[in-house]
């Protein structure tokens, strides 16, 4: 039984978790099961994290539901019947509420509690965390599970505050439904969120104008209900599914292809691309030709295949041309869609290409571009997030000698395993910068498991202070930088932070994926946590 906190001692709680998203909930569960006292603070009014805030119409998984949900309990896996291969946001929010109640976690969670500062105290080895209502909590371990896509980005468009109609960001969607019926609506942004909401609201609005800066390579999600037979099979295959997911580089079930484009004739390639087009979600990335992301011609041929699809779906050739990207496939994170291109055949839907006619400003009643003003009742900002470091850099985190995390990371994040940074003892951030790329809950879960095991190890060996060795941090961070170009994504993607003005251009993911994470974790364990400085700051344990 690991307990660090003593009644009336230096801390209120052993482990303070911030964020009730899928990672924070799991961290709460694991730390409590290990015997620590745990408190979770959540800024929102309910659990879900991403699946609480992104409640815009059409928001849904593009990882398969049963590969995204938790795998730590077979009973949980058995009893929760996902309705669709790619669940919509309300189902996911219900699922996460079910998990919290099933494992009696709600009593450890405080909602509406936004952290404004978190400061390390060297004398006691504890963190003092302040909430926006002024409450202070002292914790031995501070775990920020605050997510990588949790700080919505609003571009600095002149006059944005002047618009007098309704404005909503997809990542900050209101709990009460937005009524689009008969409204003139603008959607700015055509990333994964924009292309999800566009076809859904197009059915309700009077008119829809899409403001697109960069076209994206969208391919069909190919979602469908899970049949009763599939439900039975999923349960029968639980162990095999978990094994496949736990050994997969990106945390998906999709099998890796064994052929390069040059292994097939032109006709065979066309047939294979058709198969990819009809395959579910991310398999277009994970199960495509092995040279797709490495060979320019291979990538260009797949792009030309998708461009052909766009031309065949979208009736107006000018609109189709605007919808065809000029970057390679996977330069940006590819979105998956249902009826997106078809939407542009509706007479009430139009597309503005911001590369030809940039936004000049927002007026009180609409949007002005180089071609004039269009008036709207509702403007939807689907303009993305401050990825990776956004939330961590807004929490007032200070480590040893009062060093601000934002100063230490001024040139980009420095981490070990994407879980700790030197000079900030007892602070962990699973699911933050330098995690792997792929199905988030899988590798975020790996990090939570590692953090919990580390806390238990420290506790069992009489330590209560854990701080990564700067040399280990440097090695991991160099590995991230060195392998940045090996990842699927390009420098114009938000994975390099380039969507945020002024943000340093650094790769924010671990291109080594889960295999690299697992191999370094194994080394850490074999060497008795040599990558960390373990010490004792407080008195005897309670
Ligand atoms: P994304 O993928 O970052 O997309 C944001 C979109 O907003 C993208 O099309 C941007 O164009 C556009 N954008 C950003 N700034 C502007 C300005 N100033 N003017 C016009 N358009 C702009 O965010 P999403 O929310 O769609 O998806 C994020 C993740 O959520 C996604 O990857 C999934 O994991 C779920 P740009 O490409 O920068 O030219």
Coordinates of C-alpha atoms and ligand atoms in Angstrom, one line a residue:
X1 CA 0.0 0.0 0.0
X2 CA 1.7 3.2 -1.1
X3 CA 0.8 6.3 0.9
X4 CA 3.1 9.2 1.1
X5 CA 0.8 11.8 2.6
X6 CA 0.4 12.0 6.4
X7 CA -2.6 13.6 8.1
X8 CA -1.6 17.2 9.1
X9 CA 1.6 16.7 7.1
X10 CA 3.1 18.8 4.3
X11 CA 0.6 17.6 1.7
X12 CA -3.2 17.2 1.2
X13 CA -2.9 14.4 -1.3
X14 CA -0.3 12.0 -2.7
X15 CA -1.2 12.4 -6.3
X16 CA -2.9 15.4 -7.9
X17 CA -4.1 14.8 -11.4
X18 CA -5.3 17.6 -13.6
X19 CA -7.7 16.8 -16.5
X20 CA -10.6 14.3 -16.6
X21 CA -10.0 13.2 -20.2
X22 CA -9.2 9.6 -21.1
X23 CA -5.6 9.8 -19.8
X24 CA -6.4 11.6 -16.5
X25 CA -9.2 9.2 -15.7
X26 CA -6.9 6.3 -16.3
X27 CA -4.1 8.0 -14.2
X28 CA -6.6 8.5 -11.4
X29 CA -7.7 4.8 -11.5
X30 CA -4.1 3.5 -11.6
X31 CA -2.8 5.7 -8.8
X32 CA -5.7 4.9 -6.6
X33 CA -5.4 1.2 -7.3
X34 CA -1.7 1.4 -6.3
X35 CA -2.8 2.8 -3.0
X36 CA -2.1 6.5 -3.3
X37 CA -4.5 9.1 -2.2
X38 CA -5.6 10.9 -5.4
X39 CA -7.5 14.1 -6.2
X40 CA -8.4 15.0 -9.8
X41 CA -9.1 18.6 -10.8
X42 CA -11.0 19.3 -14.0
X43 CA -11.7 22.7 -15.5
X44 CA -14.9 21.5 -17.3
X45 CA -18.3 20.7 -15.8
X46 CA -18.0 16.9 -16.7
X47 CA -15.6 14.2 -17.6
X48 CA -14.4 13.6 -21.1
X49 CA -11.6 16.1 -21.9
X50 CA -11.6 16.3 -25.7
X51 CA -14.9 14.4 -25.6
X52 CA -16.4 17.0 -23.3
X53 CA -15.3 20.2 -25.1
X54 CA -15.5 19.0 -28.7
X55 CA -19.3 18.4 -28.8
X56 CA -19.9 20.1 -32.1
X57 CA -22.3 18.3 -34.5
X58 CA -20.5 15.5 -36.3
X59 CA -17.7 15.1 -33.8
X60 CA -16.6 11.5 -33.7
X61 CA -13.7 9.1 -33.4
X62 CA -11.6 8.3 -36.4
X63 CA -9.9 5.5 -34.4
X64 CA -12.0 2.4 -34.1
X65 CA -14.2 2.7 -30.9
X66 CA -13.0 -0.5 -29.3
X67 CA -9.4 0.3 -29.9
X68 CA -9.8 3.7 -28.4
X69 CA -11.6 2.7 -25.2
X70 CA -9.8 1.2 -22.2
X71 CA -8.3 -2.3 -22.2
X72 CA -7.3 -2.6 -18.5
X73 CA -10.6 -4.4 -17.6
X74 CA -12.0 -7.3 -19.6
X75 CA -15.3 -6.9 -17.7
X76 CA -15.5 -3.2 -18.9
X77 CA -14.7 -4.3 -22.4
X78 CA -17.4 -7.0 -22.3
X79 CA -20.2 -4.9 -20.9
X80 CA -19.8 -1.7 -23.0
X81 CA -21.3 -2.2 -26.5
X82 CA -20.1 0.5 -28.8
X83 CA -22.8 1.1 -31.3
X84 CA -20.6 2.1 -34.3
X85 CA -17.1 1.3 -35.4
X86 CA -16.4 5.0 -35.0
X87 CA -18.4 6.4 -32.2
X88 CA -20.0 9.8 -32.2
X89 CA -19.0 12.2 -29.4
X90 CA -22.2 11.7 -27.2
X91 CA -21.5 7.9 -27.0
X92 CA -17.9 8.5 -26.0
X93 CA -18.9 11.0 -23.3
X94 CA -21.4 8.4 -22.0
X95 CA -18.7 5.7 -22.0
X96 CA -16.3 7.8 -20.0
X97 CA -19.0 8.7 -17.5
X98 CA -19.8 5.0 -17.3
X99 CA -16.1 4.2 -16.6
X100 CA -15.9 6.9 -13.9
X101 CA -19.0 5.5 -12.1
X102 CA -18.2 1.9 -12.6
X103 CA -14.9 2.2 -10.9
X104 CA -16.2 4.7 -8.3
X105 CA -13.8 7.5 -9.4
X106 CA -16.2 10.4 -9.4
X107 CA -15.8 11.1 -5.7
X108 CA -12.1 11.9 -6.4
X109 CA -12.9 14.5 -9.1
X110 CA -13.6 18.2 -8.6
X111 CA -15.2 19.8 -11.6
X112 CA -15.1 23.5 -12.6
X113 CA -11.6 23.7 -11.1
X114 CA -9.2 25.3 -13.5
X115 CA -5.6 25.3 -12.3
X116 CA -4.0 28.8 -12.4
X117 CA -0.6 28.0 -10.9
X118 CA 1.5 25.0 -9.7
X119 CA 4.7 25.7 -7.9
X120 CA 7.3 23.2 -6.6
X121 CA 8.6 23.8 -3.0
X122 CA 12.1 22.5 -2.6
X123 CA 12.0 22.4 1.2
X124 CA 9.1 20.0 1.4
X125 CA 9.4 18.4 -2.1
X126 CA 5.7 19.1 -2.7
X127 CA 3.6 21.0 -5.3
X128 CA 1.3 23.8 -4.3
X129 CA -1.5 23.9 -6.9
X130 CA -3.9 26.9 -7.0
X131 CA -7.4 26.7 -8.6
X132 CA -9.1 29.7 -10.2
X133 CA -11.5 30.0 -7.2
X134 CA -8.4 30.6 -4.9
X135 CA -8.3 27.1 -3.4
X136 CA -4.8 25.7 -2.7
X137 CA -3.9 22.1 -2.7
X138 CA -0.6 20.6 -1.7
X139 CA 0.4 17.4 -3.4
X140 CA 3.5 15.2 -3.4
X141 CA 3.1 14.3 -7.1
X142 CA 1.6 16.6 -9.7
X143 CA 0.3 14.9 -12.9
X144 CA -0.9 17.1 -15.7
X145 CA -3.0 15.0 -18.0
X146 CA -4.2 18.1 -19.8
X147 CA -4.2 16.8 -23.4
X148 CA -2.4 17.9 -26.6
X149 CA -5.5 19.3 -28.3
X150 CA -7.1 21.1 -25.4
X151 CA -6.3 24.8 -26.0
X152 CA -8.4 26.1 -28.9
X153 CA -6.6 28.4 -31.3
X154 CA -8.4 31.5 -32.6
X155 CA -6.5 33.3 -35.4
X156 CA -5.7 36.9 -34.9
X157 CA -8.2 38.1 -37.6
X158 CA -8.9 41.8 -37.4
X159 CA -12.4 42.6 -36.0
X160 CA -13.0 39.1 -34.6
X161 CA -14.5 40.6 -31.5
X162 CA -16.8 42.9 -33.5
X163 CA -18.9 40.2 -35.0
X164 CA -22.4 40.5 -33.4
X165 CA -23.8 37.1 -34.5
X166 CA -23.0 33.8 -32.7
X167 CA -19.4 32.6 -32.8
X168 CA -18.3 29.1 -31.7
X169 CA -15.0 27.3 -31.8
X170 CA -15.4 23.5 -32.5
X171 CA -13.0 22.8 -29.5
X172 CA -15.1 24.9 -27.1
X173 CA -18.6 24.0 -28.2
X174 CA -21.4 25.0 -25.8
X175 CA -23.4 22.3 -23.9
X176 CA -26.7 23.6 -25.2
X177 CA -27.4 22.7 -28.9
X178 CA -26.7 25.4 -31.4
X179 CA -29.7 26.0 -33.7
X180 CA -28.5 26.2 -37.3
X181 CA -32.0 26.0 -38.8
X182 CA -32.4 28.5 -41.5
X183 CA -29.2 30.4 -40.5
X184 CA -26.5 31.8 -42.7
X185 CA -23.3 30.0 -41.5
X186 CA -19.6 30.4 -42.1
X187 CA -17.1 27.7 -41.2
X188 CA -13.5 28.8 -41.1
X189 CA -11.0 25.9 -41.3
X190 CA -11.0 22.6 -43.0
X191 CA -9.0 20.3 -40.7
X192 CA -10.5 17.2 -39.1
X193 CA -13.0 19.2 -37.1
X194 CA -14.1 21.5 -40.0
X195 CA -14.7 18.6 -42.4
X196 CA -16.7 16.7 -39.8
X197 CA -19.1 19.5 -39.0
X198 CA -19.6 20.8 -42.5
X199 CA -21.7 18.0 -44.0
X200 CA -23.8 17.7 -40.8
X201 CA -24.8 21.3 -40.5
X202 CA -25.2 21.8 -44.2
X203 CA -28.5 19.8 -44.0
X204 CA -29.9 22.4 -41.6
X205 CA -28.6 25.8 -42.6
X206 CA -30.0 28.3 -45.1
X207 CA -26.6 28.8 -46.5
X208 CA -23.1 27.5 -45.7
X209 CA -19.9 29.2 -46.7
X210 CA -16.6 27.3 -46.1
X211 CA -13.5 29.4 -45.7
X212 CA -10.6 27.1 -46.7
X213 CA -7.0 28.1 -46.4
X214 CA -5.4 24.7 -47.1
X215 CA -7.3 21.9 -48.7
X216 CA -6.8 18.5 -47.1
X217 CA -6.5 15.0 -48.4
X218 CA -9.8 13.7 -47.1
X219 CA -10.7 10.1 -47.5
X220 CA -13.9 8.2 -46.3
X221 CA -14.1 7.1 -42.7
X222 CA -16.3 4.2 -43.8
X223 CA -18.1 4.0 -40.5
X224 CA -21.0 1.6 -39.9
X225 CA -22.9 0.1 -37.0
X226 CA -21.3 -2.9 -35.2
X227 CA -23.4 -5.9 -36.0
X228 CA -24.4 -8.4 -33.2
X229 CA -22.0 -11.0 -34.7
X230 CA -19.1 -8.5 -34.6
X231 CA -20.0 -7.6 -31.0
X232 CA -19.7 -11.3 -30.1
X233 CA -16.4 -11.6 -32.1
X234 CA -14.9 -8.6 -30.4
X235 CA -15.5 -10.1 -27.0
X236 CA -14.2 -13.5 -28.1
X237 CA -11.0 -11.8 -29.5
X238 CA -10.3 -9.5 -26.5
X239 CA -6.9 -11.0 -25.6
X240 CA -5.8 -11.1 -29.3
X241 CA -7.0 -7.5 -29.9
X242 CA -5.2 -6.2 -26.8
X243 CA -2.0 -8.1 -27.8
X244 CA -2.2 -6.6 -31.4
X245 CA -2.8 -3.1 -30.1
X246 CA -0.1 -3.4 -27.5
X247 CA 2.5 -4.4 -30.0
X248 CA 1.4 -2.1 -32.8
X249 CA 3.6 0.9 -33.6
X250 CA 0.7 3.3 -33.7
X251 CA -1.9 1.5 -31.6
X252 CA -4.2 0.4 -34.3
X253 CA -5.5 -3.1 -35.4
X254 CA -4.9 -2.4 -39.1
X255 CA -2.4 -4.8 -40.5
X256 CA 0.7 -3.3 -42.1
X257 CA 0.9 -3.9 -45.8
X258 CA 3.8 -6.0 -47.2
X259 CA 4.2 -4.5 -50.6
X260 CA 5.7 -1.3 -52.1
X261 CA 4.2 0.4 -55.1
X262 CA 6.9 -1.0 -57.4
X263 CA 5.8 -4.6 -56.5
X264 CA 2.5 -4.1 -58.3
X265 CA 1.5 -3.1 -61.8
X266 CA -0.3 0.1 -62.5
X267 CA -3.6 -1.8 -62.7
X268 CA -2.9 -3.6 -59.4
X269 CA -2.1 -0.3 -57.7
X270 CA -5.3 1.3 -58.9
X271 CA -7.2 -1.7 -57.5
X272 CA -5.3 -1.5 -54.2
X273 CA -6.0 2.2 -53.9
X274 CA -9.7 1.6 -54.5
X275 CA -9.5 -1.0 -51.6
X276 CA -7.8 1.6 -49.4
X277 CA -10.4 4.2 -50.3
X278 CA -13.1 1.7 -49.1
X279 CA -11.1 0.7 -45.9
X280 CA -11.8 2.0 -42.4
X281 CA -10.3 5.2 -41.0
X282 CA -6.5 5.3 -40.5
X283 CA -5.8 2.2 -42.5
X284 CA -5.2 4.5 -45.5
X285 CA -2.1 5.6 -43.6
X286 CA -1.1 2.5 -41.6
X287 CA -1.9 -0.2 -44.2
X288 CA -1.1 1.5 -47.4
X289 CA 2.0 0.7 -49.6
X290 CA 5.2 0.6 -47.5
X291 CA 6.8 3.3 -49.6
X292 CA 3.8 5.7 -49.6
X293 CA 5.4 8.1 -47.0
X294 CA 9.0 7.6 -48.3
X295 CA 8.8 7.8 -52.0
X296 CA 7.6 10.9 -53.8
X297 CA 6.2 9.1 -56.8
X298 CA 4.3 6.6 -54.6
X299 CA 2.8 9.4 -52.6
X300 CA 1.9 11.4 -55.7
X301 CA 0.1 8.4 -57.3
X302 CA -2.1 8.0 -54.2
X303 CA -2.8 11.7 -54.2
X304 CA -3.7 11.6 -57.9
X305 CA -6.1 8.7 -57.1
X306 CA -7.8 10.8 -54.4
X307 CA -7.9 13.9 -56.7
X308 CA -9.7 11.8 -59.3
X309 CA -12.2 10.8 -56.6
X310 CA -12.7 14.5 -55.7
X311 CA -13.2 15.4 -59.4
X312 CA -15.7 12.6 -59.8
X313 CA -17.8 13.6 -56.7
X314 CA -17.8 17.4 -56.9
X315 CA -19.8 18.5 -59.9
X316 CA -18.5 22.0 -60.2
X317 CA -14.9 21.7 -61.7
X318 CA -13.7 25.0 -60.1
X319 CA -14.8 23.9 -56.6
X320 CA -13.3 20.5 -57.2
X321 CA -10.0 22.1 -58.2
X322 CA -10.0 24.2 -55.0
X323 CA -10.6 21.1 -52.9
X324 CA -7.5 19.3 -54.3
X325 CA -4.5 19.9 -52.0
X326 CA -1.1 20.8 -53.4
X327 CA 0.9 19.1 -50.6
X328 CA 1.8 15.4 -50.3
X329 CA -0.5 13.0 -48.4
X330 CA 0.2 13.1 -44.7
X331 CA 2.0 16.4 -44.8
X332 CA -0.9 17.4 -42.5
X333 CA -2.8 14.9 -40.4
X334 CA -5.3 13.4 -42.9
X335 CA -9.0 13.8 -41.9
X336 CA -11.5 11.1 -42.5
X337 CA -15.0 12.1 -43.7
X338 CA -18.5 11.0 -44.5
X339 CA -20.2 12.9 -47.3
X340 CA -17.8 15.8 -47.1
X341 CA -17.1 16.3 -50.8
X342 CA -20.7 15.6 -51.7
X343 CA -21.7 18.6 -49.6
X344 CA -20.3 21.0 -52.2
X345 CA -22.9 19.8 -54.7
X346 CA -25.7 21.4 -52.5
X347 CA -26.7 24.7 -54.0
X348 CA -26.7 26.4 -50.6
X349 CA -23.0 25.5 -50.0
X350 CA -20.1 27.5 -51.3
X351 CA -16.3 27.4 -50.9
X352 CA -14.0 30.5 -50.5
X353 CA -10.4 29.8 -51.2
X354 CA -8.5 32.0 -48.8
X355 CA -5.3 31.5 -50.8
X356 CA -6.9 33.5 -53.6
X357 CA -9.1 35.8 -51.4
X358 CA -7.7 36.1 -47.9
X359 CA -9.9 37.2 -45.0
X360 CA -9.4 41.0 -44.5
X361 CA -11.4 41.3 -41.3
X362 CA -14.6 40.4 -39.5
X363 CA -17.3 43.0 -39.6
X364 CA -20.3 43.3 -37.2
X365 CA -22.4 41.2 -39.6
X366 CA -20.0 39.0 -41.5
X367 CA -16.6 38.3 -43.1
X368 CA -14.8 40.5 -45.5
X369 CA -12.3 39.0 -48.0
X370 CA -10.6 40.6 -51.0
X371 CA -13.8 39.8 -53.0
X372 CA -16.2 41.6 -50.7
X373 CA -18.3 41.0 -47.5
X374 CA -20.6 38.1 -46.9
X375 CA -23.1 38.3 -44.0
X376 CA -23.7 35.6 -41.5
X377 CA -25.7 34.7 -38.4
X378 CA -23.2 32.1 -37.1
X379 CA -19.4 31.9 -37.5
X380 CA -17.8 28.5 -36.6
X381 CA -14.1 28.6 -35.9
X382 CA -12.7 25.2 -36.8
X383 CA -9.2 26.7 -36.6
X384 CA -7.4 24.1 -34.5
X385 CA -5.4 24.0 -31.3
X386 CA -2.1 25.0 -29.7
X387 CA -0.9 21.4 -29.9
X388 CA 1.2 19.5 -27.4
X389 CA 2.4 22.3 -25.1
X390 CA -0.7 24.6 -25.2
X391 CA -2.2 23.6 -21.8
X392 CA 1.0 23.0 -20.0
X393 CA 2.3 26.5 -20.9
X394 CA -0.9 28.1 -19.5
X395 CA -0.9 26.6 -16.0
X396 CA 1.7 28.8 -14.2
X397 CA 4.0 25.8 -13.6
X398 CA 7.3 26.6 -11.8
X399 CA 9.9 24.1 -10.8
X400 CA 13.2 24.3 -8.8
X401 CA 14.4 27.9 -8.1
X402 CA 11.1 29.2 -9.3
X403 CA 12.0 28.3 -12.9
X404 CA 8.9 28.8 -15.2
X405 CA 8.2 25.8 -17.5
X406 CA 7.5 28.3 -20.3
X407 CA 11.1 29.7 -19.8
X408 CA 12.6 26.2 -19.7
X409 CA 10.7 25.2 -22.8
X410 CA 11.1 28.6 -24.6
X411 CA 12.8 26.8 -27.6
X412 CA 10.4 23.9 -27.5
X413 CA 9.7 21.1 -25.0
X414 CA 12.5 19.0 -23.4
X415 CA 11.3 15.7 -22.0
X416 CA 12.3 12.2 -21.0
X417 CA 9.8 9.7 -22.5
X418 CA 7.3 12.6 -22.8
X419 CA 6.6 12.2 -19.1
X420 CA 9.0 14.4 -17.2
X421 CA 11.3 17.4 -17.6
X422 CA 14.5 18.2 -15.6
X423 CA 14.2 20.7 -12.8
X424 CA 10.6 19.9 -12.1
X425 CA 10.7 17.0 -9.6
X426 CA 7.5 15.0 -9.0
X427 CA 5.8 16.6 -12.0
X428 CA 4.6 14.3 -14.8
X429 CA 2.6 15.0 -18.0
X430 CA 1.3 11.8 -19.7
X431 CA -0.3 12.4 -23.1
X432 CA 1.7 15.6 -23.6
X433 CA 4.5 16.6 -25.9
X434 CA 6.9 13.9 -27.2
X435 CA 4.3 11.1 -26.9
X436 CA 4.0 8.7 -29.8
X437 CA 1.9 9.3 -32.9
X438 CA -1.2 7.2 -33.5
X439 CA -4.1 6.1 -31.4
X440 CA -3.7 8.4 -28.4
X441 CA -5.2 6.4 -25.6
X442 CA -2.9 3.5 -26.3
X443 CA 0.4 5.3 -25.9
X444 CA -0.9 7.8 -23.3
X445 CA -1.9 4.7 -21.3
X446 CA 1.6 3.3 -21.7
X447 CA 2.9 6.5 -20.1
X448 CA 0.4 6.4 -17.3
X449 CA 1.4 2.8 -16.6
X450 CA 5.1 3.8 -16.5
X451 CA 4.4 6.8 -14.2
X452 CA 2.4 4.7 -11.8
X453 CA 5.0 2.0 -11.7
X454 CA 7.7 4.6 -11.1
X455 CA 5.7 6.1 -8.2
X456 CA 5.3 2.6 -6.7
X457 CA 9.0 1.8 -7.2
X458 CA 9.9 5.1 -5.4
X459 CA 7.5 4.4 -2.6
X460 CA 8.6 0.8 -2.1
X461 CA 12.3 2.0 -1.9
X462 CA 11.6 4.8 0.6
X463 CA 11.8 7.7 -1.9
X464 CA 9.3 10.4 -2.4
X465 CA 11.1 12.7 -4.9
X466 CA 11.6 11.7 -8.5
X467 CA 13.4 13.9 -11.0
X468 CA 14.7 12.9 -14.4
X469 CA 18.4 13.2 -15.0
X470 CA 19.2 16.0 -17.4
X471 CA 21.4 13.6 -19.5
X472 CA 18.4 11.2 -20.0
X473 CA 16.2 14.1 -21.0
X474 CA 18.8 15.4 -23.4
X475 CA 19.2 12.0 -25.1
X476 CA 15.4 11.6 -25.5
X477 CA 14.9 15.1 -26.8
X478 CA 17.7 14.8 -29.3
X479 CA 16.2 11.5 -30.5
X480 CA 12.9 13.3 -31.0
X481 CA 14.6 16.1 -33.0
X482 CA 16.8 13.7 -35.0
X483 CA 13.9 11.5 -36.0
X484 CA 11.5 14.4 -36.7
X485 CA 11.8 14.0 -40.4
X486 CA 11.1 10.2 -40.2
X487 CA 7.5 10.8 -38.9
X488 CA 4.7 10.8 -41.4
X489 CA 3.9 14.5 -40.9
X490 CA 5.5 17.6 -42.5
X491 CA 6.7 20.9 -41.1
X492 CA 3.5 22.7 -42.1
X493 CA 1.5 20.5 -39.7
X494 CA 0.5 21.4 -36.2
X495 CA 2.7 18.6 -35.0
X496 CA 5.6 21.0 -35.5
X497 CA 3.7 23.9 -33.8
X498 CA 3.8 25.9 -37.0
X499 CA 0.0 26.8 -36.9
X500 CA 0.7 29.0 -33.8
X501 CA 2.4 32.4 -34.6
X502 CA 5.6 32.7 -32.7
X503 CA 5.8 29.1 -31.5
X504 CA 9.2 27.4 -31.9
X505 CA 9.2 25.0 -34.8
X506 CA 10.0 21.7 -33.0
X507 CA 8.6 18.2 -33.7
X508 CA 6.2 17.5 -30.8
X509 CA 5.8 13.7 -31.3
X510 CA 8.0 10.7 -30.9
X511 CA 8.7 9.2 -34.3
X512 CA 10.1 6.1 -32.7
X513 CA 6.6 5.3 -31.7
X514 CA 5.6 2.8 -29.0
X515 CA 8.5 0.4 -29.7
X516 CA 11.0 3.2 -28.8
X517 CA 9.0 4.1 -25.7
X518 CA 8.8 0.4 -24.6
X519 CA 12.5 -0.2 -25.2
X520 CA 13.6 2.8 -23.2
X521 CA 11.2 2.0 -20.4
X522 CA 12.6 -1.5 -20.3
X523 CA 16.1 -0.1 -19.9
X524 CA 14.9 2.2 -17.1
X525 CA 13.5 -0.7 -15.2
X526 CA 16.5 -2.9 -15.8
X527 CA 18.8 -0.3 -14.5
X528 CA 16.8 0.4 -11.4
X529 CA 15.6 3.8 -12.6
X530 CA 19.0 5.2 -13.2
X531 CA 17.6 7.8 -15.5
X532 CA 16.0 9.4 -12.5
X533 CA 17.4 11.0 -9.4
X534 CA 15.4 9.4 -6.5
X535 CA 15.6 10.9 -3.1
X536 CA 13.7 11.4 0.1
X537 CA 12.6 15.0 1.0
X538 CA 9.9 14.4 3.6
X539 CA 10.0 12.6 7.0
X540 CA 9.0 9.0 7.5
X541 CA 6.0 7.7 5.5
X542 CA 2.6 7.5 7.1
Ligands
LIG1 P1 -6.5 21.5 -37.5 O1 -6.3 20.2 -38.1 O2 -5.3 22.3 -37.0 O3 -7.2 22.4 -38.6 C1 -7.4 23.8 -38.4 C2 -7.9 24.4 -39.7 O4 -8.0 25.8 -39.5 C3 -7.0 24.3 -40.9 O5 -7.7 24.1 -42.0 C4 -6.2 25.6 -40.9 O6 -5.7 26.0 -42.1 C5 -7.4 26.5 -40.5 N1 -6.9 27.8 -40.1 C6 -6.0 28.1 -39.0 N2 -5.8 29.4 -39.0 C7 -6.5 30.0 -40.0 C8 -6.6 31.3 -40.4 N3 -6.0 32.3 -39.8 N4 -7.4 31.5 -41.5 C9 -8.1 30.5 -42.1 N5 -8.0 29.2 -41.7 C10 -7.2 29.0 -40.7 O7 -7.6 21.5 -36.3 P2 -8.9 20.6 -36.2 O8 -9.6 21.0 -35.0 O9 -9.6 20.5 -37.5 O10 -8.3 19.1 -35.9 C11 -7.4 19.0 -34.8 C12 -7.3 17.6 -34.4 O11 -8.5 17.2 -33.7 C13 -7.3 16.5 -35.5 O12 -6.1 16.3 -36.0 C14 -7.8 15.3 -34.8 O13 -6.8 14.7 -34.1 C15 -8.8 15.9 -33.9 P3 -4.2 25.6 -42.5 O14 -4.1 24.2 -42.7 O15 -3.4 26.0 -41.3 O16 -3.9 26.5 -43.7

